Amino acid sequence: MSNELNSVEQSRRNYLKEQKPRVYEKVMQFSDKVARGESIAIIQFQYDYTCNLRCQHCSVKRFQGKKEGRTFTLDDVRDFCRQADELGLANFVITGGEPLVFPDFDKLVEAIDPSRFYIVSDSNGWLLDDEKARHLKSIGVDKIQLSLDSLDAQEHDEFRRRAGSHERAMRAIDACQKAGLNIILSTVVTHQRIHSEEFIEYLEFAKSKGVGTFVTYAKPVGSWEGKFDMLVTKEDMAYMRDVLEKKYDVFTHLTPSYGLDLGCIAMKRMISVTKYGDVMPCPYIHVSIGNVFEEPLKDIIERGMNIKWFGKHVNTCLIAESRPFIDKYIVPTYSKELPVPMCEVFSECDMIKK
């Protein structure tokens, strides 16, 4: 674990100190919380699954469509965020679906409360023009995580299954930068792509725009259930860490941040909350640790941190690279309704404390 901050992280911390003192206060406690074995989770909030695209790799495909059960109201969001704030959590990622098609997006941001959280919104860029970018910044959104799958317009549009999506994503980059809205690119990397000339060109493009790139390794879930040939290897991940991350502003969930090297960040630095209140260890491990409509968030997080795969330091992305983990814990979920209750996936031997 390192307490050293690079210049970019120091700049971000200075921004929080000036613009979001409550968030800054919580961030300054991260090292102590980690030392105590507590979570500092980013909350990836799947508020709704409505989307205007049908992407090839969609990880929430089986969550979409009508389902019986309670879903979040804005009052539920306020109570949930109160609990998260009391736990010292500081980051929200609004996702779906495509958040910018949500009719109550502005009210959702207000309910989360930008004064208490650093708020990121995922987007495919379809609706993100100059006016929208200025508006998002004005209501308290701090950053856009924009999906861009290829510099080739045809490849991107085929991946997103909608003509014109590449053009609109490119427009969104410029719109955010003109509005002074922070933006990073998000892209999926497979074993086949990571060493390709195309991916290097992609990173060069991002560098030329002064935009960071967040890499999501391909996962065998959602629309890609059972597609194990696309999974990265330990060697692929070493190439990303030791070569690409040193040359470009590119990072993964495994990249140390805030001076902390947490390894796999499931539960420790990331939880995913579904539209129906289930808390999952990450967006790709579709296992419910508990439901916030039924018990306190604090109890759910503590339960998840007691699972050895999440509470201990694991120096890999289990759902992206570890076939033993995938075969034992993920493949059995393919035939079940998602998310699967943790009692059907993990056993006593998976617990740190029995």
XYZ file of C-alpha atoms in Angstrom, residues 18-271:
254
model
C -12.359 23.531 -2.762
C -15.605 22.455 -4.424
C -16.848 19.514 -2.330
C -15.551 19.744 1.249
C -17.809 16.927 2.513
C -16.496 14.581 -0.183
C -12.920 15.694 0.552
C -13.442 14.979 4.243
C -14.523 11.415 3.447
C -11.714 10.811 0.941
C -9.154 11.858 3.546
C -10.397 8.996 5.737
C -9.942 6.321 3.062
C -6.508 5.110 4.181
C -7.633 4.689 7.775
C -10.824 2.897 6.727
C -8.883 0.461 4.533
C -6.439 -0.186 7.384
C -9.416 -1.120 9.568
C -10.710 -3.517 6.933
C -13.649 -1.291 5.977
C -15.063 -0.645 2.509
C -14.559 2.620 0.619
C -16.849 1.490 -2.179
C -17.793 3.422 -5.256
C -21.534 2.853 -5.613
C -22.349 1.769 -9.161
C -26.057 2.546 -9.170
C -28.142 0.695 -11.774
C -31.125 2.989 -11.277
C -32.947 1.813 -14.398
C -32.182 -0.545 -17.282
C -33.870 1.511 -20.011
C -31.478 2.015 -22.925
C -31.524 3.441 -26.448
C -28.854 1.036 -27.785
C -28.480 -2.762 -27.893
C -24.763 -3.312 -27.443
C -23.147 -6.661 -28.230
C -21.459 -6.939 -24.829
C -24.318 -5.698 -22.600
C -23.629 -7.056 -19.102
C -27.168 -6.368 -17.811
C -29.066 -8.006 -20.639
C -30.792 -10.479 -18.297
C -31.757 -7.678 -15.891
C -33.715 -5.834 -18.576
C -37.428 -6.223 -19.165
C -40.333 -6.287 -16.742
C -39.803 -7.887 -13.355
C -41.982 -8.023 -10.284
C -40.707 -6.361 -7.158
C -40.018 -3.069 -5.469
C -37.843 -0.549 -7.281
C -36.179 2.659 -6.152
C -38.271 5.776 -5.635
C -36.513 9.106 -5.153
C -37.287 8.895 -1.431
C -35.616 5.466 -1.394
C -32.589 7.024 -3.102
C -32.390 9.733 -0.443
C -32.475 7.196 2.384
C -29.946 4.955 0.654
C -27.603 7.907 0.136
C -27.984 8.939 3.765
C -26.739 5.485 4.773
C -23.883 5.630 2.264
C -22.827 9.054 3.526
C -22.872 7.867 7.152
C -20.594 4.977 6.111
C -18.105 7.450 4.652
C -18.699 6.422 1.030
C -17.964 9.234 -1.389
C -18.496 8.162 -5.006
C -21.574 7.422 -7.127
C -21.680 6.165 -10.695
C -25.141 6.484 -12.227
C -25.629 3.775 -14.803
C -28.303 1.625 -16.408
C -29.155 1.269 -19.230
C -28.386 4.734 -20.553
C -28.816 7.303 -17.780
C -29.416 10.254 -20.085
C -32.717 8.741 -21.265
C -34.060 8.604 -17.695
C -36.921 11.154 -17.491
C -36.112 11.886 -13.816
C -32.323 12.087 -14.204
C -32.097 15.623 -12.790
C -34.188 14.689 -9.762
C -32.042 11.586 -9.282
C -28.865 13.675 -9.133
C -30.555 15.997 -6.648
C -31.638 13.026 -4.489
C -28.090 11.614 -4.437
C -26.905 15.114 -3.440
C -23.810 16.474 -5.230
C -22.644 18.169 -2.031
C -22.135 14.762 -0.385
C -20.885 12.649 -3.316
C -18.626 12.818 -6.349
C -21.081 11.933 -9.109
C -20.183 10.198 -12.364
C -22.663 9.265 -15.074
C -22.109 6.563 -17.645
C -23.244 7.451 -21.160
C -23.065 6.195 -24.728
C -23.050 9.830 -25.881
C -26.148 9.648 -28.080
C -27.875 12.539 -26.288
C -24.756 14.331 -25.082
C -24.432 17.552 -27.074
C -23.155 21.002 -26.016
C -26.379 22.012 -24.297
C -26.698 18.733 -22.404
C -23.060 18.853 -21.239
C -23.502 22.374 -19.849
C -26.706 21.296 -18.129
C -25.141 18.217 -16.533
C -22.343 20.309 -15.100
C -24.832 22.864 -13.773
C -26.853 20.275 -11.804
C -23.798 18.773 -10.114
C -22.562 15.909 -12.294
C -18.780 15.816 -11.925
C -17.726 13.409 -14.666
C -18.975 11.518 -17.709
C -17.705 8.000 -18.391
C -18.232 7.759 -22.136
C -18.330 4.426 -23.943
C -16.218 4.352 -27.097
C -15.496 0.932 -28.575
C -13.390 1.761 -31.620
C -12.018 4.674 -33.632
C -13.547 3.023 -36.681
C -17.091 4.326 -37.005
C -18.436 1.175 -38.652
C -16.933 -1.124 -36.019
C -18.248 1.021 -33.178
C -21.727 1.296 -34.692
C -21.892 -2.452 -35.295
C -20.834 -3.079 -31.701
C -23.487 -0.642 -30.455
C -26.010 -1.828 -33.058
C -27.053 1.679 -34.037
C -25.820 3.729 -36.978
C -24.481 7.130 -36.022
C -23.528 6.182 -32.463
C -19.804 6.711 -33.168
C -20.387 10.206 -34.542
C -22.431 11.130 -31.478
C -19.833 9.699 -29.082
C -17.146 11.822 -30.752
C -19.400 14.864 -30.473
C -19.873 14.117 -26.764
C -16.118 14.266 -26.088
C -15.874 17.782 -27.482
C -19.121 18.857 -25.806
C -17.905 17.824 -22.350
C -14.547 19.486 -22.795
C -16.137 22.745 -23.973
C -18.460 22.703 -20.974
C -15.617 22.058 -18.535
C -17.193 18.739 -17.605
C -14.696 16.015 -16.681
C -14.738 13.083 -19.070
C -13.021 9.727 -19.416
C -13.424 7.127 -22.131
C -14.561 3.616 -21.287
C -13.719 0.749 -23.575
C -13.914 -3.050 -23.468
C -10.687 -4.971 -24.033
C -10.523 -8.630 -24.978
C -7.553 -10.991 -25.208
C -7.610 -10.443 -28.973
C -7.680 -6.627 -28.734
C -5.143 -5.801 -26.053
C -2.051 -6.310 -28.239
C -3.629 -4.973 -31.436
C -2.512 -1.976 -33.456
C -6.078 -0.674 -33.268
C -5.955 -0.455 -29.471
C -2.667 1.471 -29.538
C -4.211 3.901 -32.030
C -7.176 4.248 -29.687
C -4.896 5.157 -26.761
C -2.959 7.603 -28.944
C -6.250 9.275 -29.869
C -7.279 9.579 -26.216
C -3.860 11.018 -25.411
C -4.226 13.600 -28.171
C -7.565 14.683 -26.708
C -6.175 14.848 -23.174
C -8.708 12.263 -22.015
C -8.062 9.251 -19.797
C -9.171 5.747 -20.774
C -10.798 3.297 -18.404
C -10.417 -0.289 -19.604
C -13.043 -2.875 -18.778
C -11.724 -6.364 -19.386
C -14.184 -8.620 -21.205
C -16.400 -10.611 -18.809
C -18.313 -13.856 -19.619
C -21.644 -12.491 -18.374
C -24.690 -10.789 -19.853
C -24.670 -11.018 -23.635
C -21.239 -12.664 -23.443
C -22.167 -15.590 -21.209
C -19.875 -18.528 -21.982
C -17.557 -16.587 -24.317
C -14.356 -17.628 -22.594
C -12.096 -17.185 -25.628
C -12.214 -13.407 -25.140
C -10.937 -13.467 -21.559
C -7.613 -11.792 -20.861
C -4.698 -13.683 -19.342
C -2.341 -12.775 -16.505
C 0.220 -11.922 -19.191
C -2.263 -9.578 -20.873
C -2.907 -7.844 -17.562
C 0.826 -7.524 -16.881
C 1.254 -5.881 -20.308
C -1.495 -3.401 -19.427
C 0.044 -2.633 -16.035
C 3.758 -2.606 -16.880
C 3.715 -1.195 -20.414
C 0.539 0.628 -21.393
C -0.201 2.277 -18.051
C 3.317 3.725 -18.016
C 2.950 5.262 -21.480
C -0.697 6.339 -21.577
C -3.365 7.696 -19.236
C -5.067 4.297 -19.168
C -6.230 2.390 -16.129
C -8.313 -0.549 -14.949
C -10.102 -1.369 -11.702
C -6.821 -2.889 -10.527
C -4.876 0.364 -10.935
C -4.003 1.858 -7.526
C -5.829 5.096 -6.712
C -5.814 7.488 -3.774
C -2.403 5.991 -2.987
C -4.035 2.632 -2.243
C -3.340 -0.681 -3.968
C -6.449 -2.751 -3.240
C -6.111 -5.398 -5.956
C -9.568 -6.610 -6.962
C -11.906 -3.874 -5.737
C -15.126 -5.909 -5.446
C -16.810 -4.856 -2.161
C -13.623 -3.077 -1.014
C -13.832 -0.232 -3.557
C -16.918 -1.099 -5.630
C -20.433 -2.310 -5.073
